[in-house]
């Protein structure tokens, strides 16, 4: 087996007797050479071999038929050093979107690989395991719940089937696979980096952060760059000196001190930070700096225990694995027990918990002017999830297509969520798809409030599937520094991030790498059109529902009130910091322990009735309070059951032709079921009294 070579000139390719195919973008030429057959007698067709990514090498290929679809598709299964792709006969990779297609499976996206021979011989192929027979079919189960099922052609082509299967096994076994995903420079995608403006602000310059601050109307905040444990840029209170920021951040886990996540138009501020480092020994000035940053100029402060009542990272990972196993076509769960098995995965329970907590926090933020601080030990997982959901629930601007993309870029990508580790690309033990849990929560909101969101389910699917693609580093690196390093942005980060390199020159640089938001380079215009929700109500204008800093909207809290929000209840605290009276104490002070809650009522009751001098405050316009009880939380079928096309029937389609197909399907079902129902049954069903009596 000879891998494809990257040779810059056509003469060299012709001299070797190879088939040379230009890329669909302005990059190096991609040369394919299969070592399985005579290169001159049987070669990969030009339309099949075109569209390689820079640095991509074709390892093996074999003719086959994609099964599980109607109709079945003949084509070619190709394995490269980056992905597995099935390309149907006569299909050409679009000139507009050469970088990905629905037929691609990145190697990091393959969760399970099976070889099948006959009716009974099935072998689970793990990285490095030998293949015991020549397969008649191969099943590739994606971590994104997609399924690729290919049957190989007979007639002397069995060696190709064997070789392409082994090529996939060996490519997955490469320990350096992650390093091969270097992303695609915009210049290789046919784009001029000097003139192209990112579709979404990437927040890689101080100008980006300043523009976002002004957009939110956060007048009391400024951009800071002095803490090396965070992304280079973040927001701190305007009156806080850099020396105070540095001292305060040293008393939080991993140096991730309190900073602004989002400024509510009504005046409240949503902050996020790591856990208190209670073993530190702050002096009085340090404590004052910490309290000042937590208060952020407000007299009313609520500390939110982020992980309280939420699953652990291990719980999220286990639930996702169980969900994926349940949604496989060969799931052992019986059909009549499938819903019970779904409940047993706990995935929907965790979605419910996240929505319930985000709903409570949105009430805290919108009910009165205050500082609400999300506190999580590492500040990289559930802080981002809850902050994002709170913004989606609170303001219509975050529910627009641009607003949502900016939200993900700010609260997840720029904030340093460890995508690479959490999505299991590195094989580390800390795998937990928190970001995918967030997307499921957003989908639930989209189902409950379909007219409030400009983007559609298909946009969420595209974002879900983009978590594991080789053409962008957005979700294939753990920190902004790693993405900047790959894109040549060493001068955007300080020395502490990169101790093995010399200090780079000062100044800003622009990331020339392709980002996940460059949809027009990865999806065609028809697909992008489906990103827009046709049921979106344009009357929900982001700037028309609430004037900036409307003084009569929120009620200020009492002087110096400090609260802990935990287990769905507000509890008054004596102080903000655990070291107030005894800085040298290694454990949390007894004064830090909360007093008993004044009320056991719901959060809404506490917010509008505790204490009495706060007065009543109606729900603000634009606030969404989702339901999360019982059947209100549903399975995202179009995502999780993609490996079972038969259950996709009946789901609403995104196009007129798709709706016509669904209508035909439903009419066919109606014709099948109609003879089973007698005229008497029809009359009973139309009688409301009969329905009520049956329900009793």
C-alpha positions as CSV (number, residue, x, y, z in Angstrom):
1,X,0.0,0.0,0.0
2,X,1.5,3.3,-1.1
3,X,0.1,6.5,0.3
4,X,-0.8,9.4,-1.9
5,X,2.0,12.0,-2.3
6,X,1.8,15.7,-2.4
7,X,3.9,16.8,-5.4
8,X,3.9,20.4,-6.5
9,X,4.2,19.9,-10.3
10,X,2.4,17.9,-12.9
11,X,5.6,16.7,-14.7
12,X,6.8,14.8,-11.6
13,X,3.4,13.1,-11.3
14,X,3.4,12.1,-15.0
15,X,6.9,10.8,-14.7
16,X,5.7,8.4,-11.9
17,X,2.6,7.4,-13.9
18,X,0.3,8.8,-11.3
19,X,-3.1,10.5,-11.6
20,X,-2.9,14.1,-10.8
21,X,-6.0,16.0,-9.7
22,X,-6.0,19.7,-8.8
23,X,-7.7,20.8,-5.6
24,X,-10.9,22.7,-5.6
25,X,-9.1,25.5,-4.0
26,X,-5.8,27.4,-4.4
27,X,-3.5,25.0,-2.6
28,X,-0.8,22.4,-3.5
29,X,-1.7,19.7,-6.0
30,X,-2.9,16.4,-4.6
31,X,-1.6,13.2,-6.1
32,X,-3.3,9.9,-5.5
33,X,-1.5,6.6,-6.0
34,X,-3.0,3.3,-4.9
35,X,-0.6,0.5,-4.3
36,X,-3.3,-2.2,-4.6
37,X,-3.8,-2.2,-8.4
38,X,-1.8,-1.3,-11.4
39,X,-1.8,2.5,-11.4
40,X,-2.3,2.7,-15.1
41,X,-5.0,0.1,-15.4
42,X,-7.3,1.0,-12.5
43,X,-7.0,4.4,-11.0
44,X,-9.2,6.6,-8.9
45,X,-11.5,8.7,-11.1
46,X,-10.8,12.4,-11.2
47,X,-14.1,13.3,-9.7
48,X,-13.6,10.9,-6.8
49,X,-10.1,11.9,-6.0
50,X,-10.5,15.6,-6.1
51,X,-11.0,17.9,-3.2
52,X,-8.2,16.7,-0.9
53,X,-7.2,19.0,2.0
54,X,-3.7,20.4,2.2
55,X,-1.5,17.6,3.5
56,X,-4.1,15.0,3.0
57,X,-2.9,11.6,1.7
58,X,-5.1,8.9,0.3
59,X,-4.2,5.5,1.9
60,X,-6.7,3.1,0.3
61,X,-10.0,2.9,-1.6
62,X,-12.5,0.4,-2.7
63,X,-15.7,0.4,-4.7
64,X,-18.9,-0.2,-2.7
65,X,-22.5,0.5,-2.1
66,X,-23.8,2.7,0.7
67,X,-26.6,0.9,2.4
68,X,-29.3,2.0,4.9
69,X,-30.6,4.7,2.5
70,X,-33.3,4.7,0.0
71,X,-32.2,4.2,-2.7
72,X,-28.8,2.6,-2.1
73,X,-25.9,4.6,-3.5
74,X,-23.0,3.0,-5.5
75,X,-19.7,4.8,-5.1
76,X,-16.2,4.6,-3.6
77,X,-15.1,4.3,0.0
78,X,-11.8,6.2,0.5
79,X,-9.5,6.3,3.5
80,X,-7.1,9.1,4.0
81,X,-4.8,10.1,6.8
82,X,-7.5,12.6,8.0
83,X,-10.9,11.1,7.3
84,X,-13.0,8.3,5.7
85,X,-15.3,9.5,2.9
86,X,-17.8,7.8,0.7
87,X,-18.2,9.5,-2.7
88,X,-21.2,8.3,-4.8
89,X,-20.7,7.7,-8.5
90,X,-21.1,10.8,-10.5
91,X,-20.9,13.0,-7.4
92,X,-18.4,15.9,-7.4
93,X,-17.3,17.9,-4.4
94,X,-18.8,21.4,-4.8
95,X,-16.6,24.1,-6.1
96,X,-18.2,26.4,-3.5
97,X,-17.6,24.2,-0.5
98,X,-14.6,21.9,-1.2
99,X,-13.7,21.3,2.5
100,X,-16.4,19.0,3.8
101,X,-19.5,17.1,2.8
102,X,-22.2,14.9,4.4
103,X,-20.2,11.9,3.2
104,X,-17.1,12.7,5.3
105,X,-16.2,11.0,8.6
106,X,-13.1,12.5,10.3
107,X,-11.0,9.8,11.9
108,X,-11.4,11.4,15.3
109,X,-15.1,11.2,14.8
110,X,-15.2,7.4,14.4
111,X,-16.4,5.9,17.6
112,X,-16.9,2.3,16.5
113,X,-15.8,0.3,13.5
114,X,-17.3,-3.1,12.5
115,X,-16.5,-5.6,9.7
116,X,-19.2,-8.0,8.6
117,X,-19.1,-11.2,6.6
118,X,-22.2,-13.1,5.9
119,X,-25.1,-13.1,8.4
120,X,-23.2,-14.1,11.6
121,X,-19.5,-13.0,11.3
122,X,-19.1,-9.6,12.9
123,X,-15.8,-8.2,14.2
124,X,-15.4,-5.1,16.2
125,X,-12.2,-3.5,15.0
126,X,-10.3,-1.6,17.6
127,X,-7.2,0.5,16.8
128,X,-4.3,-1.9,16.1
129,X,-6.5,-5.0,15.9
130,X,-6.0,-7.4,12.9
131,X,-8.8,-8.2,10.5
132,X,-9.7,-11.9,10.6
133,X,-11.6,-12.1,7.3
134,X,-12.3,-10.3,4.1
135,X,-15.3,-8.1,4.9
136,X,-18.5,-8.0,2.8
137,X,-19.7,-4.9,4.7
138,X,-18.1,-2.3,6.9
139,X,-20.1,-0.2,9.5
140,X,-18.6,3.1,10.7
141,X,-20.4,4.5,13.8
142,X,-19.6,8.2,14.2
143,X,-19.4,9.9,17.6
144,X,-21.9,12.4,16.2
145,X,-24.5,9.5,15.9
146,X,-24.1,9.2,12.1
147,X,-23.7,5.8,10.6
148,X,-21.9,4.9,7.4
149,X,-22.7,1.4,6.1
150,X,-20.9,0.3,3.0
151,X,-21.2,-3.1,1.2
152,X,-18.2,-4.0,-1.0
153,X,-18.6,-5.3,-4.5
154,X,-17.6,-8.8,-5.4
155,X,-15.9,-10.0,-8.5
156,X,-12.2,-10.0,-7.7
157,X,-12.2,-6.8,-5.6
158,X,-12.0,-8.5,-2.2
159,X,-8.4,-7.4,-1.7
160,X,-9.4,-3.8,-2.0
161,X,-12.1,-4.3,0.6
162,X,-9.6,-5.8,3.0
163,X,-7.0,-3.1,2.4
164,X,-9.3,-0.2,2.8
165,X,-10.7,-1.6,6.0
166,X,-7.2,-2.2,7.4
167,X,-6.2,1.3,6.3
168,X,-9.0,2.7,8.5
169,X,-7.9,0.6,11.5
170,X,-4.3,1.7,11.1
171,X,-5.1,5.3,10.5
172,X,-7.1,5.4,13.7
173,X,-4.2,3.8,15.6
174,X,-1.9,6.7,14.9
175,X,-1.0,8.3,18.2
176,X,0.0,11.6,16.4
177,X,-3.4,11.9,14.8
178,X,-4.4,15.0,16.7
179,X,-1.3,16.8,15.6
180,X,-2.2,16.2,11.9
181,X,-5.3,18.3,12.3
182,X,-3.6,21.6,11.7
183,X,-6.7,23.3,10.3
184,X,-7.0,25.0,6.9
185,X,-5.4,28.4,6.3
186,X,-7.8,30.7,4.6
187,X,-5.3,31.1,1.8
188,X,-5.7,27.4,1.0
189,X,-9.4,27.8,0.8
190,X,-9.2,30.4,-1.9
191,X,-9.6,33.4,0.4
192,X,-7.5,36.5,0.7
193,X,-6.8,36.9,4.4
194,X,-6.0,40.6,4.0
195,X,-9.5,41.5,2.7
196,X,-11.7,38.8,4.3
197,X,-13.4,39.8,7.5
198,X,-14.4,37.0,9.9
199,X,-18.2,36.3,9.8
200,X,-18.2,36.4,13.6
201,X,-15.8,38.4,15.7
202,X,-13.2,35.9,17.0
203,X,-12.2,38.1,20.0
204,X,-8.5,37.7,19.3
205,X,-7.8,41.5,19.5
206,X,-8.4,44.1,22.1
207,X,-10.5,46.0,19.5
208,X,-12.8,43.0,19.3
209,X,-13.3,43.0,23.0
210,X,-13.8,46.7,23.2
211,X,-16.4,46.6,20.4
212,X,-18.3,43.8,22.2
213,X,-18.2,45.7,25.5
214,X,-19.7,48.8,23.9
215,X,-22.3,46.6,22.1
216,X,-23.4,45.3,25.5
217,X,-23.5,48.8,27.0
218,X,-21.2,47.7,29.9
219,X,-20.1,51.3,30.8
220,X,-18.6,50.3,34.1
221,X,-16.2,47.8,32.7
222,X,-12.9,47.8,30.7
223,X,-10.6,45.4,28.9
224,X,-7.7,44.0,30.8
225,X,-4.7,41.9,29.7
226,X,-2.7,41.4,32.8
227,X,-3.6,37.8,33.9
228,X,-1.8,35.0,32.1
229,X,-4.2,32.2,33.3
230,X,-7.0,33.5,31.2
231,X,-7.4,34.4,27.5
232,X,-5.4,37.4,26.8
233,X,-8.4,39.8,27.0
234,X,-11.2,39.9,29.5
235,X,-13.4,42.5,31.3
236,X,-12.9,43.9,34.8
237,X,-14.6,46.8,36.7
238,X,-13.4,50.1,35.3
239,X,-12.3,51.4,38.7
240,X,-10.3,48.3,39.6
241,X,-6.5,48.8,39.1
242,X,-4.4,46.2,37.3
243,X,-2.4,45.7,40.5
244,X,-5.7,44.9,42.3
245,X,-6.8,42.5,39.6
246,X,-3.5,40.6,39.8
247,X,-3.7,40.3,43.6
248,X,-7.4,39.2,43.5
249,X,-7.0,36.6,40.8
250,X,-4.2,34.9,42.8
251,X,-6.7,33.7,45.3
252,X,-8.9,31.7,42.8
253,X,-8.4,28.3,41.5
254,X,-6.0,28.4,38.5
255,X,-5.9,32.1,38.7
256,X,-9.4,32.4,37.1
257,X,-10.8,35.3,39.1
258,X,-14.1,37.1,38.7
259,X,-14.6,38.9,35.4
260,X,-17.6,40.0,33.4
261,X,-19.4,37.4,31.3
262,X,-22.3,39.4,30.2
263,X,-24.0,42.8,31.0
264,X,-27.8,42.7,31.1
265,X,-29.5,45.7,29.4
266,X,-31.4,46.4,32.6
267,X,-28.2,46.9,34.6
268,X,-27.3,43.5,36.2
269,X,-23.9,41.9,35.6
270,X,-23.3,38.2,35.1
271,X,-19.8,37.2,36.3
272,X,-17.9,34.0,36.2
273,X,-14.9,32.8,38.1
274,X,-13.1,29.8,39.5
275,X,-13.4,28.4,43.0
276,X,-11.9,30.2,46.0
277,X,-8.4,29.1,46.8
278,X,-9.1,28.8,50.5
279,X,-5.5,27.7,51.3
280,X,-4.2,31.1,50.2
281,X,-3.3,33.8,52.8
282,X,-4.7,37.1,51.5
283,X,-4.1,40.3,53.3
284,X,-6.8,42.9,53.9
285,X,-6.0,44.7,50.6
286,X,-6.4,41.5,48.7
287,X,-9.7,40.7,50.3
288,X,-10.9,44.2,49.5
289,X,-9.9,43.7,45.9
290,X,-11.7,40.4,45.7
291,X,-14.9,41.8,47.2
292,X,-14.8,44.8,45.0
293,X,-14.6,42.7,41.8
294,X,-17.4,40.3,43.0
295,X,-19.7,43.3,43.8
296,X,-18.8,45.0,40.5
297,X,-20.4,48.2,41.8
298,X,-23.6,46.6,43.0
299,X,-25.0,46.5,46.5
300,X,-26.7,43.2,45.9
301,X,-24.5,40.1,45.2
302,X,-25.5,36.5,44.5
303,X,-22.9,33.8,44.5
304,X,-24.1,30.8,42.4
305,X,-22.7,27.3,43.2
306,X,-22.6,26.3,39.5
307,X,-22.1,22.5,39.9
308,X,-24.7,22.1,42.6
309,X,-27.5,19.9,41.3
310,X,-25.7,19.4,38.0
311,X,-24.0,16.2,36.9
312,X,-20.3,15.6,37.2
313,X,-18.1,15.4,34.2
314,X,-18.0,11.6,34.6
315,X,-21.8,11.5,34.8
316,X,-22.1,13.5,31.5
317,X,-19.7,11.1,29.8
318,X,-21.4,8.0,31.0
319,X,-24.8,9.3,30.0
320,X,-23.6,10.2,26.5
321,X,-22.0,6.7,26.0
322,X,-25.2,5.0,27.1
323,X,-27.2,7.3,24.8
324,X,-25.0,6.5,21.8
325,X,-25.2,2.8,22.5
326,X,-29.0,2.9,22.8
327,X,-29.3,4.8,19.5
328,X,-27.3,2.3,17.5
329,X,-29.3,0.3,14.9
330,X,-28.4,-3.0,16.7
331,X,-29.2,-1.7,20.1
332,X,-30.0,-4.6,22.4
333,X,-32.9,-2.7,24.0
334,X,-36.3,-4.2,23.1
335,X,-38.7,-1.9,21.2
336,X,-41.3,-1.9,24.0
337,X,-38.6,-1.1,26.6
338,X,-36.7,1.5,24.6
339,X,-38.2,4.5,26.3
340,X,-37.3,3.0,29.7
341,X,-33.8,2.4,28.5
342,X,-33.6,6.1,27.3
343,X,-34.7,7.2,30.7
344,X,-32.0,5.0,32.2
345,X,-29.2,6.8,30.3
346,X,-29.9,9.9,32.5
347,X,-29.1,12.2,29.5
348,X,-32.5,13.8,29.4
349,X,-32.3,14.2,33.2
350,X,-29.1,16.2,32.9
351,X,-30.6,18.3,30.1
352,X,-33.5,19.0,32.5
353,X,-31.2,19.9,35.4
354,X,-29.2,22.4,33.2
355,X,-32.4,24.1,31.9
356,X,-33.9,24.3,35.4
357,X,-30.7,25.9,36.9
358,X,-30.3,28.3,33.9
359,X,-34.0,29.3,34.3
360,X,-33.4,30.1,38.0
361,X,-30.3,32.1,37.3
362,X,-32.1,34.1,34.5
363,X,-34.6,35.1,37.2
364,X,-31.8,36.2,39.4
365,X,-30.3,38.4,36.7
366,X,-33.4,39.9,35.4
367,X,-35.5,40.4,38.5
368,X,-33.4,43.2,40.0
369,X,-30.1,45.1,39.5
370,X,-27.4,43.0,41.0
371,X,-24.1,41.1,40.5
372,X,-24.6,37.4,39.9
373,X,-21.4,35.4,40.1
374,X,-21.2,31.9,38.6
375,X,-18.5,30.0,40.5
376,X,-17.1,26.7,39.3
377,X,-13.8,25.2,40.4
378,X,-12.2,25.2,37.0
379,X,-14.4,27.8,35.3
380,X,-14.2,26.0,32.0
381,X,-17.3,23.8,31.7
382,X,-20.6,24.5,33.4
383,X,-19.9,28.2,33.9
384,X,-19.9,28.5,30.1
385,X,-23.0,26.3,29.7
386,X,-25.1,28.2,32.3
387,X,-23.9,31.7,31.2
388,X,-24.8,30.9,27.6
389,X,-28.3,29.5,28.5
390,X,-29.0,32.5,30.7
391,X,-28.3,34.9,27.9
392,X,-30.4,32.9,25.5
393,X,-33.3,33.0,28.0
394,X,-32.9,36.7,28.8
395,X,-32.4,38.6,25.6
396,X,-33.6,38.1,22.0
397,X,-30.3,39.3,20.6
398,X,-28.6,36.1,21.7
399,X,-31.3,34.1,19.8
400,X,-30.3,35.6,16.4
401,X,-27.9,33.7,14.2
402,X,-25.1,36.2,14.6
403,X,-25.8,36.7,18.3
404,X,-25.7,32.9,19.0
405,X,-22.5,32.4,17.1
406,X,-20.9,35.4,19.0
407,X,-22.1,33.9,22.2
408,X,-20.5,30.5,21.6
409,X,-17.2,32.2,20.5
410,X,-17.1,34.3,23.6
411,X,-18.4,32.0,26.4
412,X,-16.8,28.7,25.0
413,X,-14.0,29.3,22.5
414,X,-12.4,32.5,23.9
415,X,-13.1,31.4,27.5
416,X,-10.9,28.3,27.1
417,X,-13.3,25.4,27.2
418,X,-11.1,22.3,26.6
419,X,-12.9,21.0,23.5
420,X,-10.1,18.7,22.6
421,X,-10.1,16.9,25.9
422,X,-13.9,17.0,26.6
423,X,-14.7,15.6,23.2
424,X,-12.3,12.7,23.7
425,X,-10.0,13.4,20.8
426,X,-6.9,13.1,23.1
427,X,-8.1,9.9,24.8
428,X,-7.7,11.5,28.2
429,X,-9.8,10.5,31.1
430,X,-11.5,13.9,31.4
431,X,-13.7,13.2,28.4
432,X,-17.2,14.7,28.8
433,X,-19.2,16.3,26.0
434,X,-20.4,19.4,28.0
435,X,-20.7,21.4,24.8
436,X,-22.9,18.8,23.1
437,X,-25.1,18.8,26.3
438,X,-25.4,22.6,25.8
439,X,-26.5,22.2,22.2
440,X,-29.2,19.7,23.3
441,X,-30.4,22.3,25.8
442,X,-30.6,24.9,23.0
443,X,-32.6,22.5,20.9
444,X,-35.1,22.0,23.7
445,X,-35.6,25.8,23.8
446,X,-36.0,25.8,20.1
447,X,-38.8,23.3,20.4
448,X,-40.6,25.1,23.2
449,X,-40.2,28.6,21.7
450,X,-40.0,28.1,17.9
451,X,-40.8,31.7,17.0
452,X,-38.1,33.2,19.2
453,X,-35.0,31.8,17.5
454,X,-33.7,33.0,14.1
455,X,-31.6,29.8,13.7
456,X,-33.0,26.4,13.0
457,X,-32.4,22.8,14.2
458,X,-30.2,22.3,11.1
459,X,-27.8,25.0,12.2
460,X,-27.5,23.2,15.6
461,X,-26.9,20.0,13.8
462,X,-24.1,21.6,11.7
463,X,-22.6,23.0,14.8
464,X,-22.9,19.6,16.5
465,X,-21.1,17.9,13.6
466,X,-18.4,20.6,13.4
467,X,-17.1,19.5,16.7
468,X,-15.0,16.8,15.0
469,X,-13.9,18.0,11.6
470,X,-10.3,18.4,10.3
471,X,-10.7,21.7,8.5
472,X,-11.0,24.0,11.5
473,X,-9.2,24.3,14.9
474,X,-12.1,25.9,16.6
475,X,-13.1,22.7,18.4
476,X,-9.9,20.8,18.0
477,X,-7.8,22.7,20.5
478,X,-8.2,23.1,24.3
479,X,-7.2,26.8,24.7
480,X,-7.1,30.0,22.6
481,X,-3.3,29.9,22.9
482,X,-3.1,26.5,21.2
483,X,-5.3,27.8,18.3
484,X,-3.2,30.9,18.1
485,X,0.0,29.0,18.1
486,X,-1.2,26.9,15.2
487,X,-2.3,30.0,13.3
488,X,1.0,31.8,14.0
489,X,-0.4,34.1,16.7
490,X,2.4,33.8,19.2
491,X,2.4,37.5,19.6
492,X,-1.2,37.4,21.0
493,X,-0.1,35.6,24.2
494,X,2.3,36.1,27.0
495,X,5.3,34.0,27.9
496,X,3.7,31.9,30.5
497,X,1.6,30.1,27.9
498,X,4.6,29.0,25.9
499,X,7.7,28.5,28.1
500,X,9.5,26.6,25.4
501,X,9.6,29.6,23.0
502,X,11.1,33.0,23.0
503,X,9.0,36.0,23.9
504,X,7.4,37.1,20.6
505,X,7.2,40.7,19.5
506,X,4.4,42.9,20.8
507,X,1.3,43.7,18.8
508,X,-1.8,42.1,17.6
509,X,-2.1,39.6,14.7
510,X,-5.1,38.2,12.8
511,X,-5.7,34.5,12.8
512,X,-5.5,33.3,9.2
513,X,-6.9,29.9,10.0
514,X,-10.4,28.8,8.9
515,X,-12.9,29.0,11.7
516,X,-16.0,27.0,12.3
517,X,-18.1,30.1,11.5
518,X,-16.8,30.2,7.8
519,X,-19.9,28.3,6.8
520,X,-19.8,29.4,3.2
521,X,-16.5,27.5,2.7
522,X,-17.9,24.3,4.2
523,X,-21.6,24.3,3.3
524,X,-23.4,25.2,0.0
525,X,-25.9,28.0,-0.2
526,X,-28.9,25.7,-0.1
527,X,-27.6,24.2,3.2
528,X,-26.9,27.6,4.7
529,X,-30.4,28.7,3.8
530,X,-31.7,25.9,6.0
531,X,-29.8,27.4,9.0
532,X,-32.6,30.0,9.2
533,X,-35.8,29.3,11.1
534,X,-38.8,30.0,8.8
535,X,-41.0,30.3,11.8
536,X,-38.9,33.1,13.4
537,X,-40.9,36.2,14.3
538,X,-38.9,39.3,13.2
539,X,-41.0,41.4,15.5
540,X,-38.7,40.2,18.3
541,X,-36.1,42.9,17.5
542,X,-33.1,42.7,19.8
543,X,-33.0,46.5,20.4
544,X,-36.7,47.3,20.5
545,X,-37.8,45.3,23.6
546,X,-35.8,47.1,26.2
547,X,-33.9,50.4,26.2
548,X,-30.4,50.3,27.5
549,X,-30.1,50.9,31.2
550,X,-33.9,51.5,31.7
551,X,-34.0,52.8,35.3
552,X,-37.6,51.6,36.0
553,X,-37.1,48.1,34.8
554,X,-35.2,46.6,37.8
555,X,-35.5,47.2,41.5
556,X,-32.2,47.8,43.4
557,X,-31.5,45.5,46.3
558,X,-30.9,46.5,49.9
559,X,-27.5,47.8,50.9
560,X,-24.7,45.2,51.1
561,X,-26.9,42.1,50.7
562,X,-25.0,39.0,50.0
563,X,-26.7,35.7,48.9
564,X,-25.7,32.2,48.1
565,X,-27.9,30.4,45.5
566,X,-27.7,26.7,46.0
567,X,-30.2,23.8,45.7
568,X,-32.8,26.1,44.1
569,X,-32.9,28.5,47.1
570,X,-31.5,31.8,48.1
571,X,-29.7,31.9,51.4
572,X,-28.3,35.1,53.0
573,X,-24.6,35.2,53.8
574,X,-22.7,37.2,56.3
575,X,-19.8,37.9,53.9
576,X,-18.5,37.4,50.4
577,X,-15.1,35.8,51.0
578,X,-14.1,32.8,53.1
579,X,-11.0,34.5,54.6
580,X,-12.6,37.7,56.0
581,X,-11.8,37.3,59.7
582,X,-9.0,34.7,59.6
583,X,-7.0,34.9,56.5
584,X,-4.6,32.1,57.6
585,X,-7.4,29.6,58.1
586,X,-6.9,26.7,55.7
587,X,-10.5,25.5,55.8
588,X,-13.6,27.5,55.1
589,X,-14.5,29.8,58.0
590,X,-17.7,29.1,60.0
591,X,-18.9,32.5,58.9
592,X,-18.8,31.3,55.3
593,X,-21.3,28.5,56.1
594,X,-24.8,29.7,55.1
595,X,-27.5,30.3,57.6
596,X,-30.7,28.4,57.3
597,X,-32.9,29.6,54.4
598,X,-35.6,32.1,55.4
599,X,-38.1,30.5,53.0
600,X,-38.6,27.1,51.5
601,X,-40.7,28.4,48.6
602,X,-39.6,28.4,45.0
603,X,-37.0,30.8,43.7
604,X,-39.7,32.9,42.0
605,X,-41.5,33.3,45.3
606,X,-38.3,34.3,47.0
607,X,-37.4,36.7,44.3
608,X,-40.7,38.5,44.4
609,X,-41.5,38.1,48.1
610,X,-38.2,38.0,50.0
611,X,-37.5,40.3,51.7
612,X,-40.7,42.3,51.8
613,X,-39.2,45.8,51.3
614,X,-37.9,44.7,47.8
615,X,-41.5,44.8,46.6
616,X,-43.1,43.0,43.7
617,X,-41.5,43.0,40.2
618,X,-43.2,41.6,37.1
619,X,-41.4,39.3,34.7
620,X,-39.4,41.4,32.2
621,X,-40.4,41.3,28.6
622,X,-38.3,39.0,26.4
623,X,-37.5,36.5,29.2
624,X,-38.2,32.9,28.4
625,X,-38.9,30.4,31.2
626,X,-38.8,26.9,29.7
627,X,-40.7,23.9,30.9
628,X,-38.6,21.0,32.1
629,X,-41.0,18.6,33.6
630,X,-41.7,15.1,32.2
631,X,-42.5,15.1,28.5
632,X,-41.5,18.7,28.1
633,X,-37.9,17.5,27.6
634,X,-37.7,15.4,24.5
635,X,-35.2,13.3,22.6
636,X,-33.3,15.1,19.8
637,X,-34.3,12.5,17.2
638,X,-32.9,14.1,14.2
639,X,-29.5,14.2,15.8
640,X,-29.3,11.0,17.9
641,X,-31.3,8.6,15.6
642,X,-29.5,9.5,12.4
643,X,-28.0,6.0,12.3
644,X,-31.6,4.7,12.0
645,X,-33.1,6.3,8.9
646,X,-36.4,4.4,9.4
647,X,-37.3,6.4,12.5
648,X,-36.5,9.7,10.8
649,X,-39.8,9.4,8.8
650,X,-42.4,11.7,10.2
651,X,-40.0,14.4,11.2
652,X,-40.7,17.8,9.8
653,X,-38.6,18.5,6.6
654,X,-36.8,21.7,5.9
655,X,-37.8,22.1,2.2
656,X,-41.0,22.0,0.2
657,X,-39.9,18.8,-1.6
658,X,-39.1,17.3,1.8
659,X,-42.5,18.3,3.2
660,X,-44.1,16.7,0.2
661,X,-42.2,13.5,0.9
662,X,-43.3,13.5,4.5
663,X,-46.9,14.2,3.5
664,X,-46.8,11.2,1.2
665,X,-45.4,9.1,4.0
666,X,-48.1,10.2,6.4
667,X,-50.8,9.6,3.8
668,X,-49.5,6.1,3.3
669,X,-49.6,5.5,7.0
670,X,-53.1,6.8,7.1
671,X,-54.2,4.5,4.4
672,X,-52.7,1.5,6.2
673,X,-54.4,2.4,9.5
674,X,-57.8,3.5,8.3
675,X,-59.3,0.0,7.7
676,X,-58.5,-0.9,11.3
677,X,-60.7,1.9,12.7
678,X,-64.5,1.4,12.4
679,X,-66.9,4.2,11.8
680,X,-68.0,3.9,15.4
681,X,-64.4,4.5,16.6
682,X,-64.3,7.6,14.4
683,X,-67.4,9.0,16.0
684,X,-66.2,8.2,19.4
685,X,-62.9,10.0,18.8
686,X,-64.8,13.1,17.6
687,X,-66.8,13.2,20.8
688,X,-65.1,15.3,23.5
689,X,-67.0,13.5,26.2
690,X,-65.7,10.2,25.0
691,X,-62.2,11.5,25.1
692,X,-62.6,12.8,28.6
693,X,-64.1,9.5,29.8
694,X,-61.3,7.5,28.3
695,X,-58.7,9.7,29.9
696,X,-60.2,9.1,33.3
